Amino acid sequence: QLYCEMAAPAPVAASLKADAYGLGIERIAPALAAAGCEIFFVALPCEGIALRKLLPRVCIVVLSGADRVSAPLFIRNRLSPALNSLDQIAGWQHICAAGEDVEAAILHIDTGMSRLGLTPDEVSLLAAEPARLDGIRLQCILSHLACADEPDNAMNARQRNAFIAATAALEPATGRVARSLANSSGTFLGRDFHFDLVRPGAALYGINPVPQ
Ligand SMILES: *Cc1c(COP(=O)(O)O)cnc(C)c1O
């Protein structure tokens, strides 16, 4: 409820990694759906498959992305892959070109977390070669904050600026799509960080997102 009030009009998605941070998705996922959550982020395809059994209709994004082996699971369970690299973009483009009935994908760009997502070089290449996205339906571009639990950390503004610059550079390739930057702590950094969707995880499960 607090997140919905803070983020409005941006909707609130739920990050449900690691069995809802150990609490058990069988109880957590239906409760979140009953509270109005329609978009869920999970880390791995197996988590997406388990969640799909519980919630037949919601949007489920798998942050690790799809590969050649897991792609059929994405199709069968209607999972949306995050595209984290030019390789993953090429692989998903191949599947879309084959005429498979797939969910819209998410483009994940790295603005400083250095874990997943297109590197700045890959973003430049993609902006220069928009055909790499031809035939791929995108629903969102996201990036993840590395230090959002430290409101005074200059990294937060740096990542926000990098996110705005990268999404602007990519707009000719992606068209206008929703943007998402904030996790639990990031949502507390204020409106400037909310964009079109926030994605708290930890705070939904009782972990304090504002330790100070
Ligand atoms: C884990 C994760 C989140 C949620 O982060 P919290 O700190 O648990 O709120 C959001 N987005 C991505 C990409 C994540 O990996």
JSON list of C-alpha atoms and ligand atoms in Angstrom, two decimals:
[
{"chain": "A", "resi": 1, "resn": "GLN", "atom": "CA", "xyz": [0.00, 0.00, 0.00]},
{"chain": "A", "resi": 2, "resn": "LEU", "atom": "CA", "xyz": [2.77, 2.44, 0.94]},
{"chain": "A", "resi": 3, "resn": "TYR", "atom": "CA", "xyz": [4.61, 1.69, -2.30]},
{"chain": "A", "resi": 4, "resn": "CYS", "atom": "CA", "xyz": [1.48, 2.18, -4.36]},
{"chain": "A", "resi": 5, "resn": "GLU", "atom": "CA", "xyz": [0.95, 5.57, -2.73]},
{"chain": "A", "resi": 6, "resn": "MET", "atom": "CA", "xyz": [4.58, 6.61, -3.14]},
{"chain": "A", "resi": 7, "resn": "ALA", "atom": "CA", "xyz": [4.93, 5.50, -6.74]},
{"chain": "A", "resi": 8, "resn": "ALA", "atom": "CA", "xyz": [1.52, 6.51, -8.14]},
{"chain": "A", "resi": 9, "resn": "PRO", "atom": "CA", "xyz": [0.77, 6.95, -10.97]},
{"chain": "A", "resi": 10, "resn": "ALA", "atom": "CA", "xyz": [3.61, 4.48, -11.70]},
{"chain": "A", "resi": 11, "resn": "PRO", "atom": "CA", "xyz": [2.53, 0.91, -10.95]},
{"chain": "A", "resi": 12, "resn": "VAL", "atom": "CA", "xyz": [4.38, -1.28, -8.47]},
{"chain": "A", "resi": 13, "resn": "ALA", "atom": "CA", "xyz": [5.86, -4.59, -9.59]},
{"chain": "A", "resi": 14, "resn": "ALA", "atom": "CA", "xyz": [7.19, -7.18, -7.14]},
{"chain": "A", "resi": 15, "resn": "SER", "atom": "CA", "xyz": [10.68, -8.71, -7.19]},
{"chain": "A", "resi": 16, "resn": "LEU", "atom": "CA", "xyz": [10.20, -12.27, -6.05]},
{"chain": "A", "resi": 17, "resn": "LYS", "atom": "CA", "xyz": [13.68, -13.75, -6.20]},
{"chain": "A", "resi": 18, "resn": "ALA", "atom": "CA", "xyz": [14.90, -16.64, -4.08]},
{"chain": "A", "resi": 19, "resn": "ASP", "atom": "CA", "xyz": [11.48, -18.04, -3.13]},
{"chain": "A", "resi": 20, "resn": "ALA", "atom": "CA", "xyz": [10.25, -14.57, -2.12]},
{"chain": "A", "resi": 21, "resn": "TYR", "atom": "CA", "xyz": [13.45, -14.00, -0.15]},
{"chain": "A", "resi": 22, "resn": "GLY", "atom": "CA", "xyz": [12.90, -17.25, 1.70]},
{"chain": "A", "resi": 23, "resn": "LEU", "atom": "CA", "xyz": [9.28, -16.71, 2.72]},
{"chain": "A", "resi": 24, "resn": "GLY", "atom": "CA", "xyz": [7.76, -19.08, 0.14]},
{"chain": "A", "resi": 25, "resn": "ILE", "atom": "CA", "xyz": [6.15, -17.98, -3.12]},
{"chain": "A", "resi": 26, "resn": "GLU", "atom": "CA", "xyz": [3.07, -20.18, -2.57]},
{"chain": "A", "resi": 27, "resn": "ARG", "atom": "CA", "xyz": [1.90, -17.76, 0.12]},
{"chain": "A", "resi": 28, "resn": "ILE", "atom": "CA", "xyz": [3.56, -14.54, -1.01]},
{"chain": "A", "resi": 29, "resn": "ALA", "atom": "CA", "xyz": [2.70, -14.46, -4.72]},
{"chain": "A", "resi": 30, "resn": "PRO", "atom": "CA", "xyz": [-1.10, -14.85, -4.36]},
{"chain": "A", "resi": 31, "resn": "ALA", "atom": "CA", "xyz": [-1.11, -12.24, -1.57]},
{"chain": "A", "resi": 32, "resn": "LEU", "atom": "CA", "xyz": [0.70, -9.75, -3.80]},
{"chain": "A", "resi": 33, "resn": "ALA", "atom": "CA", "xyz": [-1.62, -10.51, -6.71]},
{"chain": "A", "resi": 34, "resn": "ALA", "atom": "CA", "xyz": [-4.64, -10.01, -4.45]},
{"chain": "A", "resi": 35, "resn": "ALA", "atom": "CA", "xyz": [-3.19, -6.64, -3.49]},
{"chain": "A", "resi": 36, "resn": "GLY", "atom": "CA", "xyz": [-3.19, -5.68, -7.17]},
{"chain": "A", "resi": 37, "resn": "CYS", "atom": "CA", "xyz": [0.33, -6.57, -8.32]},
{"chain": "A", "resi": 38, "resn": "GLU", "atom": "CA", "xyz": [0.31, -7.52, -12.02]},
{"chain": "A", "resi": 39, "resn": "ILE", "atom": "CA", "xyz": [4.05, -7.64, -12.84]},
{"chain": "A", "resi": 40, "resn": "PHE", "atom": "CA", "xyz": [6.56, -9.95, -11.13]},
{"chain": "A", "resi": 41, "resn": "PHE", "atom": "CA", "xyz": [10.33, -10.12, -11.53]},
{"chain": "A", "resi": 42, "resn": "VAL", "atom": "CA", "xyz": [12.15, -13.37, -10.80]},
{"chain": "A", "resi": 43, "resn": "ALA", "atom": "CA", "xyz": [15.81, -14.27, -11.22]},
{"chain": "A", "resi": 44, "resn": "LEU", "atom": "CA", "xyz": [15.64, -17.65, -12.98]},
{"chain": "A", "resi": 45, "resn": "PRO", "atom": "CA", "xyz": [13.41, -19.55, -15.43]},
{"chain": "A", "resi": 46, "resn": "CYS", "atom": "CA", "xyz": [12.61, -22.22, -12.80]},
{"chain": "A", "resi": 47, "resn": "GLU", "atom": "CA", "xyz": [11.24, -19.49, -10.54]},
{"chain": "A", "resi": 48, "resn": "GLY", "atom": "CA", "xyz": [9.13, -18.16, -13.39]},
{"chain": "A", "resi": 49, "resn": "ILE", "atom": "CA", "xyz": [7.69, -21.59, -14.08]},
{"chain": "A", "resi": 50, "resn": "ALA", "atom": "CA", "xyz": [6.77, -22.10, -10.41]},
{"chain": "A", "resi": 51, "resn": "LEU", "atom": "CA", "xyz": [5.16, -18.66, -10.29]},
{"chain": "A", "resi": 52, "resn": "ARG", "atom": "CA", "xyz": [3.20, -19.26, -13.51]},
{"chain": "A", "resi": 53, "resn": "LYS", "atom": "CA", "xyz": [1.55, -22.30, -11.87]},
{"chain": "A", "resi": 54, "resn": "LEU", "atom": "CA", "xyz": [0.32, -20.06, -9.06]},
{"chain": "A", "resi": 55, "resn": "LEU", "atom": "CA", "xyz": [-0.65, -17.01, -11.15]},
{"chain": "A", "resi": 56, "resn": "PRO", "atom": "CA", "xyz": [-1.90, -17.85, -14.65]},
{"chain": "A", "resi": 57, "resn": "ARG", "atom": "CA", "xyz": [-2.47, -14.28, -15.81]},
{"chain": "A", "resi": 58, "resn": "VAL", "atom": "CA", "xyz": [0.22, -11.93, -14.47]},
{"chain": "A", "resi": 59, "resn": "CYS", "atom": "CA", "xyz": [3.30, -10.71, -16.35]},
{"chain": "A", "resi": 60, "resn": "ILE", "atom": "CA", "xyz": [6.43, -12.60, -15.25]},
{"chain": "A", "resi": 61, "resn": "VAL", "atom": "CA", "xyz": [9.86, -11.25, -16.15]},
{"chain": "A", "resi": 62, "resn": "VAL", "atom": "CA", "xyz": [12.91, -13.54, -15.81]},
{"chain": "A", "resi": 63, "resn": "LEU", "atom": "CA", "xyz": [15.95, -11.39, -15.09]},
{"chain": "A", "resi": 64, "resn": "SER", "atom": "CA", "xyz": [18.59, -13.94, -16.14]},
{"chain": "A", "resi": 65, "resn": "GLY", "atom": "CA", "xyz": [17.14, -13.91, -19.65]},
{"chain": "A", "resi": 66, "resn": "ALA", "atom": "CA", "xyz": [16.62, -16.76, -22.07]},
{"chain": "A", "resi": 67, "resn": "ASP", "atom": "CA", "xyz": [19.13, -18.94, -23.89]},
{"chain": "A", "resi": 68, "resn": "ARG", "atom": "CA", "xyz": [18.81, -21.62, -26.54]},
{"chain": "A", "resi": 69, "resn": "VAL", "atom": "CA", "xyz": [18.03, -24.33, -23.99]},
{"chain": "A", "resi": 70, "resn": "SER", "atom": "CA", "xyz": [15.54, -22.37, -21.87]},
{"chain": "A", "resi": 71, "resn": "ALA", "atom": "CA", "xyz": [13.71, -20.55, -24.68]},
{"chain": "A", "resi": 72, "resn": "PRO", "atom": "CA", "xyz": [10.98, -23.21, -25.07]},
{"chain": "A", "resi": 73, "resn": "LEU", "atom": "CA", "xyz": [10.18, -22.81, -21.36]},
{"chain": "A", "resi": 74, "resn": "PHE", "atom": "CA", "xyz": [9.68, -19.09, -21.89]},
{"chain": "A", "resi": 75, "resn": "ILE", "atom": "CA", "xyz": [7.24, -19.79, -24.71]},
{"chain": "A", "resi": 76, "resn": "ARG", "atom": "CA", "xyz": [5.33, -22.55, -22.93]},
{"chain": "A", "resi": 77, "resn": "ASN", "atom": "CA", "xyz": [5.01, -20.64, -19.63]},
{"chain": "A", "resi": 78, "resn": "ARG", "atom": "CA", "xyz": [4.53, -17.18, -21.18]},
{"chain": "A", "resi": 79, "resn": "LEU", "atom": "CA", "xyz": [7.59, -15.72, -19.47]},
{"chain": "A", "resi": 80, "resn": "SER", "atom": "CA", "xyz": [9.15, -12.42, -20.53]},
{"chain": "A", "resi": 81, "resn": "PRO", "atom": "CA", "xyz": [12.93, -12.55, -20.81]},
{"chain": "A", "resi": 82, "resn": "ALA", "atom": "CA", "xyz": [15.21, -9.72, -19.79]},
{"chain": "A", "resi": 83, "resn": "LEU", "atom": "CA", "xyz": [17.65, -9.11, -22.63]},
{"chain": "A", "resi": 84, "resn": "ASN", "atom": "CA", "xyz": [21.00, -8.56, -20.91]},
{"chain": "A", "resi": 85, "resn": "SER", "atom": "CA", "xyz": [23.47, -8.63, -23.80]},
{"chain": "A", "resi": 86, "resn": "LEU", "atom": "CA", "xyz": [23.70, -8.35, -27.57]},
{"chain": "A", "resi": 87, "resn": "ASP", "atom": "CA", "xyz": [23.96, -12.15, -27.64]},
{"chain": "A", "resi": 88, "resn": "GLN", "atom": "CA", "xyz": [20.66, -12.54, -25.80]},
{"chain": "A", "resi": 89, "resn": "ILE", "atom": "CA", "xyz": [19.07, -9.96, -28.11]},
{"chain": "A", "resi": 90, "resn": "ALA", "atom": "CA", "xyz": [20.23, -11.94, -31.15]},
{"chain": "A", "resi": 91, "resn": "GLY", "atom": "CA", "xyz": [18.95, -15.19, -29.67]},
{"chain": "A", "resi": 92, "resn": "TRP", "atom": "CA", "xyz": [15.52, -13.75, -28.85]},
{"chain": "A", "resi": 93, "resn": "GLN", "atom": "CA", "xyz": [15.30, -12.08, -32.25]},
{"chain": "A", "resi": 94, "resn": "HIS", "atom": "CA", "xyz": [15.84, -15.49, -33.81]},
{"chain": "A", "resi": 95, "resn": "ILE", "atom": "CA", "xyz": [12.93, -16.91, -31.81]},
{"chain": "A", "resi": 96, "resn": "CYS", "atom": "CA", "xyz": [10.65, -13.99, -32.69]},
{"chain": "A", "resi": 97, "resn": "ALA", "atom": "CA", "xyz": [11.57, -14.33, -36.36]},
{"chain": "A", "resi": 98, "resn": "ALA", "atom": "CA", "xyz": [10.56, -17.99, -36.24]},
{"chain": "A", "resi": 99, "resn": "GLY", "atom": "CA", "xyz": [7.02, -16.78, -35.60]},
{"chain": "A", "resi": 100, "resn": "GLU", "atom": "CA", "xyz": [6.78, -18.09, -32.06]},
{"chain": "A", "resi": 101, "resn": "ASP", "atom": "CA", "xyz": [4.02, -16.57, -29.92]},
{"chain": "A", "resi": 102, "resn": "VAL", "atom": "CA", "xyz": [6.18, -14.89, -27.26]},
{"chain": "A", "resi": 103, "resn": "GLU", "atom": "CA", "xyz": [5.70, -12.33, -24.52]},
{"chain": "A", "resi": 104, "resn": "ALA", "atom": "CA", "xyz": [7.17, -8.84, -24.82]},
{"chain": "A", "resi": 105, "resn": "ALA", "atom": "CA", "xyz": [10.76, -8.70, -23.61]},
{"chain": "A", "resi": 106, "resn": "ILE", "atom": "CA", "xyz": [12.54, -6.32, -21.23]},
{"chain": "A", "resi": 107, "resn": "LEU", "atom": "CA", "xyz": [15.77, -4.56, -22.12]},
{"chain": "A", "resi": 108, "resn": "HIS", "atom": "CA", "xyz": [18.17, -4.46, -19.16]},
{"chain": "A", "resi": 109, "resn": "ILE", "atom": "CA", "xyz": [20.98, -1.93, -19.30]},
{"chain": "A", "resi": 110, "resn": "ASP", "atom": "CA", "xyz": [23.84, -1.67, -16.82]},
{"chain": "A", "resi": 111, "resn": "THR", "atom": "CA", "xyz": [24.36, 1.83, -15.41]},
{"chain": "A", "resi": 112, "resn": "GLY", "atom": "CA", "xyz": [26.77, 0.85, -12.64]},
{"chain": "A", "resi": 113, "resn": "MET", "atom": "CA", "xyz": [25.49, -2.25, -10.84]},
{"chain": "A", "resi": 114, "resn": "SER", "atom": "CA", "xyz": [27.88, -4.35, -12.96]},
{"chain": "A", "resi": 115, "resn": "ARG", "atom": "CA", "xyz": [25.92, -7.56, -12.56]},
{"chain": "A", "resi": 116, "resn": "LEU", "atom": "CA", "xyz": [23.50, -7.92, -15.47]},
{"chain": "A", "resi": 117, "resn": "GLY", "atom": "CA", "xyz": [22.57, -5.79, -18.44]},
{"chain": "A", "resi": 118, "resn": "LEU", "atom": "CA", "xyz": [23.99, -4.27, -21.59]},
{"chain": "A", "resi": 119, "resn": "THR", "atom": "CA", "xyz": [27.32, -2.52, -21.05]},
{"chain": "A", "resi": 120, "resn": "PRO", "atom": "CA", "xyz": [27.73, 1.10, -22.19]},
{"chain": "A", "resi": 121, "resn": "ASP", "atom": "CA", "xyz": [29.57, -0.19, -25.28]},
{"chain": "A", "resi": 122, "resn": "GLU", "atom": "CA", "xyz": [26.70, -2.52, -26.10]},
{"chain": "A", "resi": 123, "resn": "VAL", "atom": "CA", "xyz": [24.19, 0.31, -25.65]},
{"chain": "A", "resi": 124, "resn": "SER", "atom": "CA", "xyz": [26.18, 2.43, -28.13]},
{"chain": "A", "resi": 125, "resn": "LEU", "atom": "CA", "xyz": [26.33, -0.41, -30.60]},
{"chain": "A", "resi": 126, "resn": "LEU", "atom": "CA", "xyz": [22.62, -1.07, -30.30]},
{"chain": "A", "resi": 127, "resn": "ALA", "atom": "CA", "xyz": [21.83, 2.63, -30.76]},
{"chain": "A", "resi": 128, "resn": "ALA", "atom": "CA", "xyz": [23.96, 2.61, -33.91]},
{"chain": "A", "resi": 129, "resn": "GLU", "atom": "CA", "xyz": [22.44, -0.63, -35.23]},
{"chain": "A", "resi": 130, "resn": "PRO", "atom": "CA", "xyz": [18.73, -0.51, -34.34]},
{"chain": "A", "resi": 131, "resn": "ALA", "atom": "CA", "xyz": [17.99, -3.42, -36.70]},
{"chain": "A", "resi": 132, "resn": "ARG", "atom": "CA", "xyz": [19.32, -5.68, -33.94]},
{"chain": "A", "resi": 133, "resn": "LEU", "atom": "CA", "xyz": [15.92, -5.17, -32.28]},
{"chain": "A", "resi": 134, "resn": "ASP", "atom": "CA", "xyz": [13.79, -5.67, -35.38]},
{"chain": "A", "resi": 135, "resn": "GLY", "atom": "CA", "xyz": [10.90, -8.02, -34.72]},
{"chain": "A", "resi": 136, "resn": "ILE", "atom": "CA", "xyz": [11.37, -7.93, -30.94]},
{"chain": "A", "resi": 137, "resn": "ARG", "atom": "CA", "xyz": [8.47, -6.59, -28.89]},
{"chain": "A", "resi": 138, "resn": "LEU", "atom": "CA", "xyz": [9.72, -4.63, -25.84]},
{"chain": "A", "resi": 139, "resn": "GLN", "atom": "CA", "xyz": [7.58, -3.69, -22.86]},
{"chain": "A", "resi": 140, "resn": "CYS", "atom": "CA", "xyz": [10.15, -1.97, -20.67]},
{"chain": "A", "resi": 141, "resn": "ILE", "atom": "CA", "xyz": [13.75, -0.81, -20.27]},
{"chain": "A", "resi": 142, "resn": "LEU", "atom": "CA", "xyz": [15.22, -1.27, -16.83]},
{"chain": "A", "resi": 143, "resn": "SER", "atom": "CA", "xyz": [18.39, -0.69, -14.90]},
{"chain": "A", "resi": 144, "resn": "HIS", "atom": "CA", "xyz": [19.27, -1.55, -11.31]},
{"chain": "A", "resi": 145, "resn": "LEU", "atom": "CA", "xyz": [20.61, 0.83, -8.64]},
{"chain": "A", "resi": 146, "resn": "ALA", "atom": "CA", "xyz": [23.73, -0.31, -6.78]},
{"chain": "A", "resi": 147, "resn": "CYS", "atom": "CA", "xyz": [23.64, 1.99, -3.73]},
{"chain": "A", "resi": 148, "resn": "ALA", "atom": "CA", "xyz": [20.03, 3.11, -3.34]},
{"chain": "A", "resi": 149, "resn": "ASP", "atom": "CA", "xyz": [20.06, 2.33, 0.40]},
{"chain": "A", "resi": 150, "resn": "GLU", "atom": "CA", "xyz": [22.57, 5.19, 0.75]},
{"chain": "A", "resi": 151, "resn": "PRO", "atom": "CA", "xyz": [20.51, 8.29, -0.19]},
{"chain": "A", "resi": 152, "resn": "ASP", "atom": "CA", "xyz": [23.57, 10.57, -0.12]},
{"chain": "A", "resi": 153, "resn": "ASN", "atom": "CA", "xyz": [25.67, 8.36, -2.36]},
{"chain": "A", "resi": 154, "resn": "ALA", "atom": "CA", "xyz": [26.52, 10.25, -5.57]},
{"chain": "A", "resi": 155, "resn": "MET", "atom": "CA", "xyz": [26.21, 6.95, -7.43]},
{"chain": "A", "resi": 156, "resn": "ASN", "atom": "CA", "xyz": [22.39, 7.29, -7.37]},
{"chain": "A", "resi": 157, "resn": "ALA", "atom": "CA", "xyz": [22.29, 10.49, -9.43]},
{"chain": "A", "resi": 158, "resn": "ARG", "atom": "CA", "xyz": [25.08, 9.17, -11.68]},
{"chain": "A", "resi": 159, "resn": "GLN", "atom": "CA", "xyz": [23.07, 6.04, -12.45]},
{"chain": "A", "resi": 160, "resn": "ARG", "atom": "CA", "xyz": [19.87, 8.03, -12.99]},
{"chain": "A", "resi": 161, "resn": "ASN", "atom": "CA", "xyz": [21.64, 10.35, -15.45]},
{"chain": "A", "resi": 162, "resn": "ALA", "atom": "CA", "xyz": [23.23, 7.40, -17.24]},
{"chain": "A", "resi": 163, "resn": "PHE", "atom": "CA", "xyz": [19.82, 5.70, -17.44]},
{"chain": "A", "resi": 164, "resn": "ILE", "atom": "CA", "xyz": [18.17, 8.77, -18.96]},
{"chain": "A", "resi": 165, "resn": "ALA", "atom": "CA", "xyz": [21.01, 9.21, -21.46]},
{"chain": "A", "resi": 166, "resn": "ALA", "atom": "CA", "xyz": [21.02, 5.55, -22.48]},
{"chain": "A", "resi": 167, "resn": "THR", "atom": "CA", "xyz": [17.25, 5.29, -22.90]},
{"chain": "A", "resi": 168, "resn": "ALA", "atom": "CA", "xyz": [17.27, 8.50, -24.96]},
{"chain": "A", "resi": 169, "resn": "ALA", "atom": "CA", "xyz": [20.07, 7.18, -27.17]},
{"chain": "A", "resi": 170, "resn": "LEU", "atom": "CA", "xyz": [18.16, 3.93, -27.64]},
{"chain": "A", "resi": 171, "resn": "GLU", "atom": "CA", "xyz": [14.78, 5.48, -28.37]},
{"chain": "A", "resi": 172, "resn": "PRO", "atom": "CA", "xyz": [15.17, 5.35, -32.18]},
{"chain": "A", "resi": 173, "resn": "ALA", "atom": "CA", "xyz": [15.83, 1.59, -31.77]},
{"chain": "A", "resi": 174, "resn": "THR", "atom": "CA", "xyz": [13.29, 0.78, -29.07]},
{"chain": "A", "resi": 175, "resn": "GLY", "atom": "CA", "xyz": [10.54, 3.28, -29.70]},
{"chain": "A", "resi": 176, "resn": "ARG", "atom": "CA", "xyz": [8.89, 4.75, -26.62]},
{"chain": "A", "resi": 177, "resn": "VAL", "atom": "CA", "xyz": [8.74, 2.10, -23.91]},
{"chain": "A", "resi": 178, "resn": "ALA", "atom": "CA", "xyz": [8.23, 2.20, -20.17]},
{"chain": "A", "resi": 179, "resn": "ARG", "atom": "CA", "xyz": [11.31, 2.79, -18.03]},
{"chain": "A", "resi": 180, "resn": "SER", "atom": "CA", "xyz": [12.03, 1.31, -14.61]},
{"chain": "A", "resi": 181, "resn": "LEU", "atom": "CA", "xyz": [14.93, 2.07, -12.27]},
{"chain": "A", "resi": 182, "resn": "ALA", "atom": "CA", "xyz": [13.91, 1.85, -8.60]},
{"chain": "A", "resi": 183, "resn": "ASN", "atom": "CA", "xyz": [14.08, -1.16, -6.25]},
{"chain": "A", "resi": 184, "resn": "SER", "atom": "CA", "xyz": [12.85, -1.00, -2.62]},
{"chain": "A", "resi": 185, "resn": "SER", "atom": "CA", "xyz": [15.33, 1.66, -1.51]},
{"chain": "A", "resi": 186, "resn": "GLY", "atom": "CA", "xyz": [15.32, 3.47, -4.84]},
{"chain": "A", "resi": 187, "resn": "THR", "atom": "CA", "xyz": [11.61, 4.22, -4.55]},
{"chain": "A", "resi": 188, "resn": "PHE", "atom": "CA", "xyz": [12.41, 6.23, -1.38]},
{"chain": "A", "resi": 189, "resn": "LEU", "atom": "CA", "xyz": [14.87, 8.41, -3.35]},
{"chain": "A", "resi": 190, "resn": "GLY", "atom": "CA", "xyz": [11.83, 10.31, -4.66]},
{"chain": "A", "resi": 191, "resn": "ARG", "atom": "CA", "xyz": [9.76, 10.95, -7.74]},
{"chain": "A", "resi": 192, "resn": "ASP", "atom": "CA", "xyz": [12.81, 11.49, -9.95]},
{"chain": "A", "resi": 193, "resn": "PHE", "atom": "CA", "xyz": [13.62, 7.82, -9.54]},
{"chain": "A", "resi": 194, "resn": "HIS", "atom": "CA", "xyz": [10.15, 6.34, -10.15]},
{"chain": "A", "resi": 195, "resn": "PHE", "atom": "CA", "xyz": [9.90, 6.61, -13.94]},
{"chain": "A", "resi": 196, "resn": "ASP", "atom": "CA", "xyz": [7.09, 4.32, -15.23]},
{"chain": "A", "resi": 197, "resn": "LEU", "atom": "CA", "xyz": [7.39, 1.32, -12.89]},
{"chain": "A", "resi": 198, "resn": "VAL", "atom": "CA", "xyz": [9.03, 0.56, -9.54]},
{"chain": "A", "resi": 199, "resn": "ARG", "atom": "CA", "xyz": [10.20, -2.94, -8.56]},
{"chain": "A", "resi": 200, "resn": "PRO", "atom": "CA", "xyz": [10.62, -3.40, -4.81]},
{"chain": "A", "resi": 201, "resn": "GLY", "atom": "CA", "xyz": [11.67, -6.76, -3.44]},
{"chain": "A", "resi": 202, "resn": "ALA", "atom": "CA", "xyz": [13.24, -6.73, 0.01]},
{"chain": "A", "resi": 203, "resn": "ALA", "atom": "CA", "xyz": [10.87, -4.15, 1.51]},
{"chain": "A", "resi": 204, "resn": "LEU", "atom": "CA", "xyz": [7.82, -6.25, 0.58]},
{"chain": "A", "resi": 205, "resn": "TYR", "atom": "CA", "xyz": [9.20, -9.00, 2.80]},
{"chain": "A", "resi": 206, "resn": "GLY", "atom": "CA", "xyz": [9.94, -6.92, 5.88]},
{"chain": "A", "resi": 207, "resn": "ILE", "atom": "CA", "xyz": [13.49, -5.77, 5.22]},
{"chain": "A", "resi": 208, "resn": "ASN", "atom": "CA", "xyz": [14.02, -2.08, 6.04]},
{"chain": "A", "resi": 209, "resn": "PRO", "atom": "CA", "xyz": [14.76, -0.24, 2.77]},
{"chain": "A", "resi": 210, "resn": "VAL", "atom": "CA", "xyz": [15.85, 2.97, 4.56]},
{"chain": "A", "resi": 211, "resn": "PRO", "atom": "CA", "xyz": [18.44, 1.79, 7.11]},
{"chain": "A", "resi": 212, "resn": "GLN", "atom": "CA", "xyz": [19.34, 5.38, 8.15]},
{"chain": "B", "resi": 1, "resn": "LIG", "atom": "C1", "xyz": [16.50, -7.86, -6.73]},
{"chain": "B", "resi": 1, "resn": "LIG", "atom": "C2", "xyz": [16.12, -6.89, -7.74]},
{"chain": "B", "resi": 1, "resn": "LIG", "atom": "C3", "xyz": [15.17, -5.90, -7.43]},
{"chain": "B", "resi": 1, "resn": "LIG", "atom": "C4", "xyz": [14.60, -5.71, -6.03]},
{"chain": "B", "resi": 1, "resn": "LIG", "atom": "O1", "xyz": [15.62, -5.20, -5.20]},
{"chain": "B", "resi": 1, "resn": "LIG", "atom": "P1", "xyz": [15.34, -4.98, -3.63]},
{"chain": "B", "resi": 1, "resn": "LIG", "atom": "O2", "xyz": [16.59, -4.31, -3.15]},
{"chain": "B", "resi": 1, "resn": "LIG", "atom": "O3", "xyz": [15.14, -6.33, -3.05]},
{"chain": "B", "resi": 1, "resn": "LIG", "atom": "O4", "xyz": [14.15, -4.12, -3.52]},
{"chain": "B", "resi": 1, "resn": "LIG", "atom": "C5", "xyz": [14.78, -5.04, -8.45]},
{"chain": "B", "resi": 1, "resn": "LIG", "atom": "N1", "xyz": [15.33, -5.14, -9.68]},
{"chain": "B", "resi": 1, "resn": "LIG", "atom": "C6", "xyz": [16.26, -6.05, -10.01]},
{"chain": "B", "resi": 1, "resn": "LIG", "atom": "C7", "xyz": [16.81, -6.09, -11.39]},
{"chain": "B", "resi": 1, "resn": "LIG", "atom": "C8", "xyz": [16.69, -6.96, -9.05]},
{"chain": "B", "resi": 1, "resn": "LIG", "atom": "O5", "xyz": [17.61, -7.88, -9.37]}
]
